[in-house]
Amino acid sequence: MTATLQTSLYHLIGGEQQHTTGSERTGAVYNPATGEQTGTLPFADATTLEHAVDIAAAALPGWRATGMAKRANIMFNLRQIIVARRAELAAIVTAEHGKVLDDADGEITRG
């Protein structure tokens, strides 16, 4: 069996990598097709969760005040990024959920 690179995952809050501040608890991430551990995910503690909620709450007024045309343009640009990286995203879905690649690709397309 080939060894897989282990990844240490993190939380992405407000566009920045965040690591838990009080809890050192982690969970293993497994490839469901092979059962092999592929990464480690830190569990968010209450402080990290509160920080994420505060960031989201602070962002809402600006998003709400953004005009419909600009919001539509932002969402269209997000769609373009997803389409451009569809193969990469399908590979991630396959590794994390055990779907065959064609099913994962279809899920990305439908999304």
PDB file of N, CA, C and O in Angstrom, residues 8 11 19-20 26 36 40-42 45 53 57 59-60 70-71 76-77 79 84 87-89 91-92 94 99 109-110:
ATOM      1  N   SER A   8      -2.914  18.449   7.661  1.00  0.00           N
ATOM      2  CA  SER A   8      -3.459  19.071   8.853  1.00  0.00           C
ATOM      3  C   SER A   8      -4.404  20.166   8.386  1.00  0.00           C
ATOM      4  O   SER A   8      -3.979  21.131   7.750  1.00  0.00           O
ATOM      5  N   HIS A  11      -9.539  25.775  10.173  1.00  0.00           N
ATOM      6  CA  HIS A  11     -10.786  26.497   9.948  1.00  0.00           C
ATOM      7  C   HIS A  11     -10.465  27.738   9.132  1.00  0.00           C
ATOM      8  O   HIS A  11      -9.421  28.366   9.317  1.00  0.00           O
ATOM      9  N   HIS A  19      -6.906  28.598  13.866  1.00  0.00           N
ATOM     10  CA  HIS A  19      -6.685  27.373  14.624  1.00  0.00           C
ATOM     11  C   HIS A  19      -7.379  27.532  15.963  1.00  0.00           C
ATOM     12  O   HIS A  19      -7.540  28.638  16.464  1.00  0.00           O
ATOM     13  N   THR A  20      -7.804  26.441  16.550  1.00  0.00           N
ATOM     14  CA  THR A  20      -8.508  26.530  17.820  1.00  0.00           C
ATOM     15  C   THR A  20      -7.595  27.152  18.867  1.00  0.00           C
ATOM     16  O   THR A  20      -6.382  27.021  18.822  1.00  0.00           O
ATOM     17  N   THR A  26      -8.781  16.886  18.302  1.00  0.00           N
ATOM     18  CA  THR A  26      -8.755  16.743  16.854  1.00  0.00           C
ATOM     19  C   THR A  26      -9.507  15.484  16.453  1.00  0.00           C
ATOM     20  O   THR A  26      -9.772  14.614  17.285  1.00  0.00           O
ATOM     21  N   GLU A  36      -7.775   4.543   4.858  1.00  0.00           N
ATOM     22  CA  GLU A  36      -6.509   5.146   5.259  1.00  0.00           C
ATOM     23  C   GLU A  36      -6.738   6.564   5.797  1.00  0.00           C
ATOM     24  O   GLU A  36      -7.502   7.335   5.243  1.00  0.00           O
ATOM     25  N   THR A  40      -5.889  15.332   9.588  1.00  0.00           N
ATOM     26  CA  THR A  40      -6.340  15.606  10.943  1.00  0.00           C
ATOM     27  C   THR A  40      -7.054  16.943  10.938  1.00  0.00           C
ATOM     28  O   THR A  40      -6.570  17.914  10.353  1.00  0.00           O
ATOM     29  N   LEU A  41      -8.200  16.987  11.584  1.00  0.00           N
ATOM     30  CA  LEU A  41      -9.006  18.204  11.648  1.00  0.00           C
ATOM     31  C   LEU A  41      -9.136  18.644  13.100  1.00  0.00           C
ATOM     32  O   LEU A  41      -9.573  17.863  13.941  1.00  0.00           O
ATOM     33  N   PRO A  42      -8.741  19.887  13.413  1.00  0.00           N
ATOM     34  CA  PRO A  42      -8.940  20.367  14.779  1.00  0.00           C
ATOM     35  C   PRO A  42     -10.427  20.645  15.016  1.00  0.00           C
ATOM     36  O   PRO A  42     -11.101  21.193  14.145  1.00  0.00           O
ATOM     37  N   ASP A  45     -13.378  25.017  19.210  1.00  0.00           N
ATOM     38  CA  ASP A  45     -13.822  25.223  20.576  1.00  0.00           C
ATOM     39  C   ASP A  45     -14.828  26.376  20.577  1.00  0.00           C
ATOM     40  O   ASP A  45     -15.113  26.984  19.543  1.00  0.00           O
ATOM     41  N   VAL A  53     -18.980  33.283  14.256  1.00  0.00           N
ATOM     42  CA  VAL A  53     -20.305  33.913  14.262  1.00  0.00           C
ATOM     43  C   VAL A  53     -20.167  35.437  14.235  1.00  0.00           C
ATOM     44  O   VAL A  53     -20.891  36.120  13.503  1.00  0.00           O
ATOM     45  N   ALA A  57     -21.629  37.817  11.333  1.00  0.00           N
ATOM     46  CA  ALA A  57     -22.589  38.865  11.687  1.00  0.00           C
ATOM     47  C   ALA A  57     -22.097  40.234  11.235  1.00  0.00           C
ATOM     48  O   ALA A  57     -22.885  41.059  10.758  1.00  0.00           O
ATOM     49  N   ALA A  59     -20.209  40.804   8.665  1.00  0.00           N
ATOM     50  CA  ALA A  59     -20.215  40.860   7.204  1.00  0.00           C
ATOM     51  C   ALA A  59     -21.617  41.063   6.629  1.00  0.00           C
ATOM     52  O   ALA A  59     -21.768  41.581   5.517  1.00  0.00           O
ATOM     53  N   LEU A  60     -22.640  40.669   7.371  1.00  0.00           N
ATOM     54  CA  LEU A  60     -24.007  40.707   6.844  1.00  0.00           C
ATOM     55  C   LEU A  60     -24.472  42.100   6.421  1.00  0.00           C
ATOM     56  O   LEU A  60     -25.018  42.243   5.321  1.00  0.00           O
ATOM     57  N   LYS A  70     -24.466  43.612  -8.341  1.00  0.00           N
ATOM     58  CA  LYS A  70     -23.122  43.285  -7.859  1.00  0.00           C
ATOM     59  C   LYS A  70     -23.117  41.925  -7.168  1.00  0.00           C
ATOM     60  O   LYS A  70     -22.193  41.128  -7.350  1.00  0.00           O
ATOM     61  N   ARG A  71     -24.136  41.636  -6.363  1.00  0.00           N
ATOM     62  CA  ARG A  71     -24.209  40.316  -5.703  1.00  0.00           C
ATOM     63  C   ARG A  71     -24.323  39.214  -6.747  1.00  0.00           C
ATOM     64  O   ARG A  71     -23.688  38.160  -6.617  1.00  0.00           O
ATOM     65  N   PHE A  76     -21.833  34.809  -9.819  1.00  0.00           N
ATOM     66  CA  PHE A  76     -21.434  34.295 -11.129  1.00  0.00           C
ATOM     67  C   PHE A  76     -19.930  34.018 -11.152  1.00  0.00           C
ATOM     68  O   PHE A  76     -19.490  32.994 -11.675  1.00  0.00           O
ATOM     69  N   ASN A  77     -19.135  34.920 -10.574  1.00  0.00           N
ATOM     70  CA  ASN A  77     -17.688  34.702 -10.519  1.00  0.00           C
ATOM     71  C   ASN A  77     -17.353  33.461  -9.688  1.00  0.00           C
ATOM     72  O   ASN A  77     -16.445  32.712 -10.045  1.00  0.00           O
ATOM     73  N   ARG A  79     -19.251  30.855  -9.431  1.00  0.00           N
ATOM     74  CA  ARG A  79     -19.584  29.744 -10.313  1.00  0.00           C
ATOM     75  C   ARG A  79     -18.462  29.471 -11.310  1.00  0.00           C
ATOM     76  O   ARG A  79     -18.102  28.326 -11.558  1.00  0.00           O
ATOM     77  N   ALA A  84     -14.052  26.114 -13.306  1.00  0.00           N
ATOM     78  CA  ALA A  84     -12.646  26.004 -13.693  1.00  0.00           C
ATOM     79  C   ALA A  84     -11.905  24.951 -12.873  1.00  0.00           C
ATOM     80  O   ALA A  84     -10.957  24.338 -13.353  1.00  0.00           O
ATOM     81  N   ALA A  87     -12.605  19.511 -11.846  1.00  0.00           N
ATOM     82  CA  ALA A  87     -11.894  18.234 -11.718  1.00  0.00           C
ATOM     83  C   ALA A  87     -11.235  18.106 -10.350  1.00  0.00           C
ATOM     84  O   ALA A  87     -11.279  17.041  -9.714  1.00  0.00           O
ATOM     85  N   GLU A  88     -10.629  19.178  -9.888  1.00  0.00           N
ATOM     86  CA  GLU A  88      -9.989  19.170  -8.567  1.00  0.00           C
ATOM     87  C   GLU A  88     -11.024  18.968  -7.458  1.00  0.00           C
ATOM     88  O   GLU A  88     -10.812  18.190  -6.525  1.00  0.00           O
ATOM     89  N   LEU A  89     -12.145  19.671  -7.560  1.00  0.00           N
ATOM     90  CA  LEU A  89     -13.204  19.529  -6.558  1.00  0.00           C
ATOM     91  C   LEU A  89     -13.786  18.116  -6.562  1.00  0.00           C
ATOM     92  O   LEU A  89     -14.059  17.544  -5.496  1.00  0.00           O
ATOM     93  N   ALA A  91     -12.222  15.397  -7.362  1.00  0.00           N
ATOM     94  CA  ALA A  91     -11.225  14.527  -6.728  1.00  0.00           C
ATOM     95  C   ALA A  91     -11.290  14.643  -5.210  1.00  0.00           C
ATOM     96  O   ALA A  91     -11.148  13.646  -4.491  1.00  0.00           O
ATOM     97  N   ILE A  92     -11.531  15.840  -4.706  1.00  0.00           N
ATOM     98  CA  ILE A  92     -11.661  16.040  -3.258  1.00  0.00           C
ATOM     99  C   ILE A  92     -12.906  15.321  -2.737  1.00  0.00           C
ATOM    100  O   ILE A  92     -12.848  14.634  -1.706  1.00  0.00           O
ATOM    101  N   THR A  94     -14.346  12.754  -4.030  1.00  0.00           N
ATOM    102  CA  THR A  94     -14.050  11.323  -4.096  1.00  0.00           C
ATOM    103  C   THR A  94     -13.217  10.883  -2.898  1.00  0.00           C
ATOM    104  O   THR A  94     -13.522   9.888  -2.241  1.00  0.00           O
ATOM    105  N   LYS A  99     -17.079   8.633  -3.154  1.00  0.00           N
ATOM    106  CA  LYS A  99     -17.850   8.525  -4.400  1.00  0.00           C
ATOM    107  C   LYS A  99     -16.907   8.203  -5.549  1.00  0.00           C
ATOM    108  O   LYS A  99     -15.744   8.600  -5.536  1.00  0.00           O
ATOM    109  N   THR A 109     -21.202  19.490 -10.726  1.00  0.00           N
ATOM    110  CA  THR A 109     -21.952  20.137 -11.819  1.00  0.00           C
ATOM    111  C   THR A 109     -23.349  20.545 -11.357  1.00  0.00           C
ATOM    112  O   THR A 109     -23.801  21.658 -11.629  1.00  0.00           O
ATOM    113  N   ARG A 110     -24.041  19.635 -10.656  1.00  0.00           N
ATOM    114  CA  ARG A 110     -25.386  19.953 -10.174  1.00  0.00           C
ATOM    115  C   ARG A 110     -25.379  21.061  -9.135  1.00  0.00           C
ATOM    116  O   ARG A 110     -26.301  21.882  -9.061  1.00  0.00           O
TER     117      ARG A 110
END
